[in-house]
Amino acid sequence: MDFAESAEQQLLRKSVAQLAARYGHSYWLEKARTGQKTDELWTEVGRLGYLGVNIPEEYGGGGRGILELAIVCEELAAAGCPLLLLVVSPAICASVIGRSGTEEQRRRWLPGIASGDLKMAFAITEPDAGSNSHQIATTLTADRGDVVLNGRKTYISGVDEVPAVLVVARSRDARTGTLRPALVVVPTDAPGFECTLIPVEITGPEKQFALFFDDVRLPADAVIGETAEAALAALFAGLNPERITGAAFAVGIGRYALAKGTAYARERAVWGVPIGTHQGLSHPLANAAIQVELARLMTQKAGWLYDAGLDTEAGEAANMAKYAAAEASLLALDQAIQVHGGNGFATEYGLATLWGAARLARTAPISREMILNFVASHTLGLPRSY
Ligand SMILES: Cc1cc2nc3c(=O)[nH]c(=O)nc-3n(C[C@H](O)[C@H](O)[C@H](O)COP(=O)(O)OP(=O)(O)OC[C@H]3O[C@@H](n4cnc5c(N)ncnc54)[C@H](O)[C@@H]3O)c2cc1C
């Protein structure tokens, strides 16, 4: 067992950290507050090969794995620039298309995702189904050589910045008549596709949308994974990377908060000594540092398992990592705000501005409760409550 990152991984971490430091939290915040996108940062991350680090080399990527993409996510967030669409475009969409797409689909989408020239959104959540993905009601029906999509989705990130969305629907098996998952790439300019903005109180450059599909007609080759088994495998290929990079995103925010909190605790003195001398402040910071490091370790384990092709084990580890990282990140951010006293709320100190992004990890892409349900039934073998 080797817990050390390779020289190559360490170099990647250092290079992304240096790049992200040139932008910093003030850049990210300015973009979020003025309704702009982090295009300059996204383009540079893509140009340097970091966005496509997990995409096979023959499709323009770096040929590495989710472990490396998690490093990219973590280091950007640790510099105060968490990029939500990294969790969606290269992590979910590229993994799904890379593992389960046809050769034509891979050639069509992966090079653009790798270079950053195009982003792809991912839509599974529905207003009525919620966490119960068995209740997904968006349907994909075969019709005269095409497929037709009907239904709706909610809280879909980044639809205003993408040419296409990877949509999870259900189709009826022609032979057995049973409903099975179906994944389809839907261009955002397809007739019958509509989206409306959902205003949310999260500071961040990415926006959220409700999607409506009204008889959206697509060529049959827009469908990813031809058989029922392939579609299910395709879906799972994307959900684990989503959780692993989501965890890395949260770990990065935790590290950012800890760095700020400890720097302030060293400098600020109100009783003649730095406030970090008081254990009332140093112990919660130390506790948060332990929780963030534990979450980071679990994230690395999950990434390693996924890259080793151990999907079942990776699923459990990815869920645990996402849970632990969300909690650790919120703990660290809250303590960093506490250490800053009144300044914790000031825009200038760049902490409260990340609360929405940190808090989101407890709810999405899978909620804290659904992970606990999974661990209770899957890991502990307890009966399911639903
Ligand atoms: C900012 C943002 C961005 C998002 N981006 C995307 C995206 O890009 N693509 C996408 O597909 N989705 C996205 N989502 C959706 C997100 O994944 C869901 O909001 C999340 O999975 C929870 O589903 P829900 O909102 O339907 O909550 P519900 O399923 O309605 O759950 C409500 C509450 O009940 C709890 N609960 C539900 N069932 C159980 C149970 N059996 N036991 C215990 N507790 C339970 C939940 O944990 C939650 O606390 C995004 C959401 C947000 C807020």
PDB file of C-alpha atoms in Angstrom, residues 117-319:
ATOM      1  CA  ASP A 117     -13.977  24.315 -25.888  1.00  0.00           C
ATOM      2  CA  LEU A 118     -17.279  22.764 -24.937  1.00  0.00           C
ATOM      3  CA  LYS A 119     -18.971  21.878 -21.683  1.00  0.00           C
ATOM      4  CA  MET A 120     -21.787  19.384 -21.244  1.00  0.00           C
ATOM      5  CA  ALA A 121     -24.434  19.553 -18.507  1.00  0.00           C
ATOM      6  CA  PHE A 122     -25.961  16.513 -16.816  1.00  0.00           C
ATOM      7  CA  ALA A 123     -29.646  16.130 -15.960  1.00  0.00           C
ATOM      8  CA  ILE A 124     -31.027  13.423 -13.723  1.00  0.00           C
ATOM      9  CA  THR A 125     -33.042  15.293 -11.049  1.00  0.00           C
ATOM     10  CA  GLU A 126     -36.778  15.643 -11.626  1.00  0.00           C
ATOM     11  CA  PRO A 127     -39.245  17.732  -9.642  1.00  0.00           C
ATOM     12  CA  ASP A 128     -41.537  14.803  -8.781  1.00  0.00           C
ATOM     13  CA  ALA A 129     -38.976  12.002  -8.447  1.00  0.00           C
ATOM     14  CA  GLY A 130     -36.412  13.880  -6.328  1.00  0.00           C
ATOM     15  CA  SER A 131     -33.992  11.513  -4.609  1.00  0.00           C
ATOM     16  CA  ASN A 132     -36.053   8.546  -5.770  1.00  0.00           C
ATOM     17  CA  SER A 133     -34.500   8.054  -9.181  1.00  0.00           C
ATOM     18  CA  HIS A 134     -36.676   4.956  -9.766  1.00  0.00           C
ATOM     19  CA  GLN A 135     -39.537   7.422 -10.233  1.00  0.00           C
ATOM     20  CA  ILE A 136     -37.916   9.262 -13.134  1.00  0.00           C
ATOM     21  CA  ALA A 137     -40.732  10.014 -15.584  1.00  0.00           C
ATOM     22  CA  THR A 138     -38.838  11.546 -18.519  1.00  0.00           C
ATOM     23  CA  THR A 139     -39.343   9.115 -21.372  1.00  0.00           C
ATOM     24  CA  LEU A 140     -37.402   8.278 -24.489  1.00  0.00           C
ATOM     25  CA  THR A 141     -39.489   6.600 -27.169  1.00  0.00           C
ATOM     26  CA  ALA A 142     -38.309   5.082 -30.434  1.00  0.00           C
ATOM     27  CA  ASP A 143     -40.164   6.567 -33.394  1.00  0.00           C
ATOM     28  CA  ARG A 144     -39.499   5.982 -37.098  1.00  0.00           C
ATOM     29  CA  GLY A 145     -35.773   5.501 -36.663  1.00  0.00           C
ATOM     30  CA  ASP A 146     -35.430   8.452 -34.254  1.00  0.00           C
ATOM     31  CA  VAL A 147     -35.990   8.802 -30.520  1.00  0.00           C
ATOM     32  CA  VAL A 148     -38.405  11.288 -28.942  1.00  0.00           C
ATOM     33  CA  LEU A 149     -37.852  12.783 -25.484  1.00  0.00           C
ATOM     34  CA  ASN A 150     -40.621  14.050 -23.189  1.00  0.00           C
ATOM     35  CA  GLY A 151     -40.436  15.183 -19.579  1.00  0.00           C
ATOM     36  CA  ARG A 152     -38.808  17.698 -17.304  1.00  0.00           C
ATOM     37  CA  LYS A 153     -35.766  18.138 -15.083  1.00  0.00           C
ATOM     38  CA  THR A 154     -34.907  20.541 -12.309  1.00  0.00           C
ATOM     39  CA  TYR A 155     -31.837  22.184 -10.727  1.00  0.00           C
ATOM     40  CA  ILE A 156     -29.639  21.468 -13.720  1.00  0.00           C
ATOM     41  CA  SER A 157     -26.362  23.390 -13.520  1.00  0.00           C
ATOM     42  CA  GLY A 158     -24.759  25.374 -16.290  1.00  0.00           C
ATOM     43  CA  VAL A 159     -27.304  24.865 -19.080  1.00  0.00           C
ATOM     44  CA  ASP A 160     -26.696  28.454 -20.271  1.00  0.00           C
ATOM     45  CA  GLU A 161     -23.045  27.575 -21.036  1.00  0.00           C
ATOM     46  CA  VAL A 162     -23.391  24.269 -22.861  1.00  0.00           C
ATOM     47  CA  PRO A 163     -24.309  23.123 -26.368  1.00  0.00           C
ATOM     48  CA  ALA A 164     -25.709  19.826 -25.054  1.00  0.00           C
ATOM     49  CA  VAL A 165     -27.056  18.116 -21.939  1.00  0.00           C
ATOM     50  CA  LEU A 166     -26.621  14.455 -21.049  1.00  0.00           C
ATOM     51  CA  VAL A 167     -30.139  13.494 -19.940  1.00  0.00           C
ATOM     52  CA  VAL A 168     -31.154  10.457 -17.898  1.00  0.00           C
ATOM     53  CA  ALA A 169     -34.535   9.180 -19.076  1.00  0.00           C
ATOM     54  CA  ARG A 170     -36.391   5.887 -19.222  1.00  0.00           C
ATOM     55  CA  SER A 171     -37.310   3.862 -22.268  1.00  0.00           C
ATOM     56  CA  ARG A 172     -39.548   0.849 -22.704  1.00  0.00           C
ATOM     57  CA  ASP A 173     -37.760  -2.344 -23.619  1.00  0.00           C
ATOM     58  CA  ALA A 174     -39.341  -3.470 -26.911  1.00  0.00           C
ATOM     59  CA  ARG A 175     -39.007  -7.147 -25.961  1.00  0.00           C
ATOM     60  CA  THR A 176     -39.998  -7.238 -22.275  1.00  0.00           C
ATOM     61  CA  GLY A 177     -42.036  -4.025 -22.043  1.00  0.00           C
ATOM     62  CA  THR A 178     -40.210  -2.999 -18.839  1.00  0.00           C
ATOM     63  CA  LEU A 179     -38.883   0.510 -18.295  1.00  0.00           C
ATOM     64  CA  ARG A 180     -35.110   0.829 -18.232  1.00  0.00           C
ATOM     65  CA  PRO A 181     -32.732   3.760 -17.819  1.00  0.00           C
ATOM     66  CA  ALA A 182     -31.699   5.501 -21.014  1.00  0.00           C
ATOM     67  CA  LEU A 183     -29.063   8.192 -21.473  1.00  0.00           C
ATOM     68  CA  VAL A 184     -29.259  10.619 -24.328  1.00  0.00           C
ATOM     69  CA  VAL A 185     -27.272  13.651 -25.440  1.00  0.00           C
ATOM     70  CA  VAL A 186     -29.680  16.514 -26.124  1.00  0.00           C
ATOM     71  CA  PRO A 187     -28.517  19.659 -27.958  1.00  0.00           C
ATOM     72  CA  THR A 188     -29.748  22.768 -26.141  1.00  0.00           C
ATOM     73  CA  ASP A 189     -31.006  24.207 -29.437  1.00  0.00           C
ATOM     74  CA  ALA A 190     -33.156  21.170 -30.285  1.00  0.00           C
ATOM     75  CA  PRO A 191     -36.779  22.057 -31.118  1.00  0.00           C
ATOM     76  CA  GLY A 192     -38.990  21.324 -28.083  1.00  0.00           C
ATOM     77  CA  PHE A 193     -36.163  21.911 -25.572  1.00  0.00           C
ATOM     78  CA  GLU A 194     -36.812  24.787 -23.186  1.00  0.00           C
ATOM     79  CA  CYS A 195     -35.099  25.942 -20.030  1.00  0.00           C
ATOM     80  CA  THR A 196     -35.869  28.530 -17.375  1.00  0.00           C
ATOM     81  CA  LEU A 197     -33.606  29.955 -14.723  1.00  0.00           C
ATOM     82  CA  ILE A 198     -34.140  28.905 -11.086  1.00  0.00           C
ATOM     83  CA  PRO A 199     -32.900  31.756  -8.878  1.00  0.00           C
ATOM     84  CA  VAL A 200     -30.882  30.373  -5.934  1.00  0.00           C
ATOM     85  CA  GLU A 201     -29.069  31.954  -2.992  1.00  0.00           C
ATOM     86  CA  ILE A 202     -25.681  30.418  -3.772  1.00  0.00           C
ATOM     87  CA  THR A 203     -22.825  32.712  -4.679  1.00  0.00           C
ATOM     88  CA  GLY A 204     -21.181  31.229  -7.764  1.00  0.00           C
ATOM     89  CA  PRO A 205     -20.775  31.794 -11.488  1.00  0.00           C
ATOM     90  CA  GLU A 206     -22.861  28.726 -12.437  1.00  0.00           C
ATOM     91  CA  LYS A 207     -26.627  29.050 -12.765  1.00  0.00           C
ATOM     92  CA  GLN A 208     -29.369  26.457 -12.243  1.00  0.00           C
ATOM     93  CA  PHE A 209     -32.216  25.655 -14.627  1.00  0.00           C
ATOM     94  CA  ALA A 210     -35.495  23.825 -14.995  1.00  0.00           C
ATOM     95  CA  LEU A 211     -35.631  21.902 -18.293  1.00  0.00           C
ATOM     96  CA  PHE A 212     -38.676  20.978 -20.345  1.00  0.00           C
ATOM     97  CA  PHE A 213     -38.655  18.422 -23.165  1.00  0.00           C
ATOM     98  CA  ASP A 214     -41.713  18.535 -25.370  1.00  0.00           C
ATOM     99  CA  ASP A 215     -41.455  15.920 -28.132  1.00  0.00           C
ATOM    100  CA  VAL A 216     -37.728  16.579 -28.608  1.00  0.00           C
ATOM    101  CA  ARG A 217     -36.846  14.493 -31.656  1.00  0.00           C
ATOM    102  CA  LEU A 218     -33.262  13.207 -31.770  1.00  0.00           C
ATOM    103  CA  PRO A 219     -31.357  10.820 -34.028  1.00  0.00           C
ATOM    104  CA  ALA A 220     -31.024   7.305 -32.604  1.00  0.00           C
ATOM    105  CA  ASP A 221     -27.257   7.791 -32.327  1.00  0.00           C
ATOM    106  CA  ALA A 222     -27.805  10.405 -29.600  1.00  0.00           C
ATOM    107  CA  VAL A 223     -28.515   7.507 -27.224  1.00  0.00           C
ATOM    108  CA  ILE A 224     -25.569   6.353 -25.069  1.00  0.00           C
ATOM    109  CA  GLY A 225     -25.387   2.621 -24.328  1.00  0.00           C
ATOM    110  CA  GLU A 226     -27.467   0.428 -26.578  1.00  0.00           C
ATOM    111  CA  THR A 227     -28.649  -2.325 -24.245  1.00  0.00           C
ATOM    112  CA  ALA A 228     -30.376  -2.060 -20.847  1.00  0.00           C
ATOM    113  CA  GLU A 229     -27.217  -3.279 -19.114  1.00  0.00           C
ATOM    114  CA  ALA A 230     -25.065  -0.806 -21.041  1.00  0.00           C
ATOM    115  CA  ALA A 231     -27.322   2.110 -20.098  1.00  0.00           C
ATOM    116  CA  LEU A 232     -27.207   1.209 -16.423  1.00  0.00           C
ATOM    117  CA  ALA A 233     -23.441   0.709 -16.561  1.00  0.00           C
ATOM    118  CA  ALA A 234     -23.150   4.071 -18.323  1.00  0.00           C
ATOM    119  CA  LEU A 235     -25.098   5.779 -15.554  1.00  0.00           C
ATOM    120  CA  PHE A 236     -22.957   4.271 -12.818  1.00  0.00           C
ATOM    121  CA  ALA A 237     -19.851   5.202 -14.794  1.00  0.00           C
ATOM    122  CA  GLY A 238     -20.838   8.824 -14.270  1.00  0.00           C
ATOM    123  CA  LEU A 239     -22.209   8.830 -10.743  1.00  0.00           C
ATOM    124  CA  ASN A 240     -19.013   7.670  -9.036  1.00  0.00           C
ATOM    125  CA  PRO A 241     -16.797  10.334 -10.686  1.00  0.00           C
ATOM    126  CA  GLU A 242     -19.460  12.911  -9.789  1.00  0.00           C
ATOM    127  CA  ARG A 243     -19.241  11.979  -6.116  1.00  0.00           C
ATOM    128  CA  ILE A 244     -15.456  11.740  -6.098  1.00  0.00           C
ATOM    129  CA  THR A 245     -14.900  15.118  -7.754  1.00  0.00           C
ATOM    130  CA  GLY A 246     -17.741  16.601  -5.665  1.00  0.00           C
ATOM    131  CA  ALA A 247     -15.852  15.396  -2.588  1.00  0.00           C
ATOM    132  CA  ALA A 248     -12.601  16.895  -3.908  1.00  0.00           C
ATOM    133  CA  PHE A 249     -14.403  20.190  -4.519  1.00  0.00           C
ATOM    134  CA  ALA A 250     -15.537  20.181  -0.848  1.00  0.00           C
ATOM    135  CA  VAL A 251     -12.109  19.153   0.459  1.00  0.00           C
ATOM    136  CA  GLY A 252     -10.609  22.067  -1.456  1.00  0.00           C
ATOM    137  CA  ILE A 253     -13.052  24.522   0.120  1.00  0.00           C
ATOM    138  CA  GLY A 254     -12.191  23.029   3.512  1.00  0.00           C
ATOM    139  CA  ARG A 255      -8.485  23.568   2.894  1.00  0.00           C
ATOM    140  CA  TYR A 256      -9.113  27.126   1.701  1.00  0.00           C
ATOM    141  CA  ALA A 257     -11.067  27.879   4.899  1.00  0.00           C
ATOM    142  CA  LEU A 258      -8.434  26.286   7.137  1.00  0.00           C
ATOM    143  CA  ALA A 259      -5.636  28.262   5.492  1.00  0.00           C
ATOM    144  CA  LYS A 260      -7.534  31.512   5.999  1.00  0.00           C
ATOM    145  CA  GLY A 261      -8.615  30.628   9.529  1.00  0.00           C
ATOM    146  CA  THR A 262      -5.146  29.675  10.712  1.00  0.00           C
ATOM    147  CA  ALA A 263      -3.467  32.666   9.054  1.00  0.00           C
ATOM    148  CA  TYR A 264      -5.885  35.010  10.817  1.00  0.00           C
ATOM    149  CA  ALA A 265      -5.505  33.135  14.139  1.00  0.00           C
ATOM    150  CA  ARG A 266      -1.741  33.663  13.926  1.00  0.00           C
ATOM    151  CA  GLU A 267      -1.951  37.398  13.197  1.00  0.00           C
ATOM    152  CA  ARG A 268      -4.905  38.754  15.130  1.00  0.00           C
ATOM    153  CA  ALA A 269      -4.159  39.633  18.775  1.00  0.00           C
ATOM    154  CA  VAL A 270      -6.757  41.075  21.155  1.00  0.00           C
ATOM    155  CA  TRP A 271      -5.296  40.059  24.555  1.00  0.00           C
ATOM    156  CA  GLY A 272      -1.660  40.641  23.700  1.00  0.00           C
ATOM    157  CA  VAL A 273      -1.189  37.192  22.132  1.00  0.00           C
ATOM    158  CA  PRO A 274      -2.369  35.792  18.782  1.00  0.00           C
ATOM    159  CA  ILE A 275      -5.963  34.552  19.125  1.00  0.00           C
ATOM    160  CA  GLY A 276      -4.763  31.147  17.854  1.00  0.00           C
ATOM    161  CA  THR A 277      -3.075  30.739  21.263  1.00  0.00           C
ATOM    162  CA  HIS A 278      -6.518  30.230  22.799  1.00  0.00           C
ATOM    163  CA  GLN A 279      -7.525  26.600  22.623  1.00  0.00           C
ATOM    164  CA  GLY A 280     -11.131  27.673  22.211  1.00  0.00           C
ATOM    165  CA  LEU A 281     -10.052  28.618  18.678  1.00  0.00           C
ATOM    166  CA  SER A 282      -7.103  26.323  17.982  1.00  0.00           C
ATOM    167  CA  HIS A 283      -8.823  23.054  18.924  1.00  0.00           C
ATOM    168  CA  PRO A 284     -11.831  23.479  16.606  1.00  0.00           C
ATOM    169  CA  LEU A 285      -9.396  24.416  13.832  1.00  0.00           C
ATOM    170  CA  ALA A 286      -7.295  21.328  14.586  1.00  0.00           C
ATOM    171  CA  ASN A 287     -10.449  19.194  14.618  1.00  0.00           C
ATOM    172  CA  ALA A 288     -11.492  20.618  11.256  1.00  0.00           C
ATOM    173  CA  ALA A 289      -7.993  19.930   9.876  1.00  0.00           C
ATOM    174  CA  ILE A 290      -8.345  16.280  10.937  1.00  0.00           C
ATOM    175  CA  GLN A 291     -11.793  15.955   9.361  1.00  0.00           C
ATOM    176  CA  VAL A 292     -10.664  17.555   6.084  1.00  0.00           C
ATOM    177  CA  GLU A 293      -7.622  15.277   5.895  1.00  0.00           C
ATOM    178  CA  LEU A 294      -9.742  12.189   6.602  1.00  0.00           C
ATOM    179  CA  ALA A 295     -12.182  13.223   3.876  1.00  0.00           C
ATOM    180  CA  ARG A 296      -9.291  13.807   1.503  1.00  0.00           C
ATOM    181  CA  LEU A 297      -7.882  10.367   2.193  1.00  0.00           C
ATOM    182  CA  MET A 298     -11.276   8.763   1.494  1.00  0.00           C
ATOM    183  CA  THR A 299     -11.608  10.798  -1.704  1.00  0.00           C
ATOM    184  CA  GLN A 300      -8.219   9.543  -2.866  1.00  0.00           C
ATOM    185  CA  LYS A 301      -9.178   5.972  -1.998  1.00  0.00           C
ATOM    186  CA  ALA A 302     -12.433   6.295  -3.946  1.00  0.00           C
ATOM    187  CA  GLY A 303     -10.571   7.735  -6.950  1.00  0.00           C
ATOM    188  CA  TRP A 304      -8.011   4.958  -6.805  1.00  0.00           C
ATOM    189  CA  LEU A 305     -10.702   2.260  -6.648  1.00  0.00           C
ATOM    190  CA  TYR A 306     -12.590   3.808  -9.572  1.00  0.00           C
ATOM    191  CA  ASP A 307      -9.463   4.055 -11.695  1.00  0.00           C
ATOM    192  CA  ALA A 308      -8.599   0.452 -10.816  1.00  0.00           C
ATOM    193  CA  GLY A 309     -11.971  -0.603 -12.278  1.00  0.00           C
ATOM    194  CA  LEU A 310     -13.340  -1.719  -8.891  1.00  0.00           C
ATOM    195  CA  ASP A 311     -16.719  -0.068  -9.423  1.00  0.00           C
ATOM    196  CA  THR A 312     -18.649  -1.627  -6.536  1.00  0.00           C
ATOM    197  CA  GLU A 313     -15.978  -0.766  -3.971  1.00  0.00           C
ATOM    198  CA  ALA A 314     -15.570   2.666  -5.570  1.00  0.00           C
ATOM    199  CA  GLY A 315     -19.313   3.306  -5.204  1.00  0.00           C
ATOM    200  CA  GLU A 316     -19.220   2.761  -1.462  1.00  0.00           C
ATOM    201  CA  ALA A 317     -16.002   4.773  -1.022  1.00  0.00           C
ATOM    202  CA  ALA A 318     -17.254   7.605  -3.245  1.00  0.00           C
ATOM    203  CA  ASN A 319     -20.442   7.942  -1.193  1.00  0.00           C
TER     204      ASN A 319
END
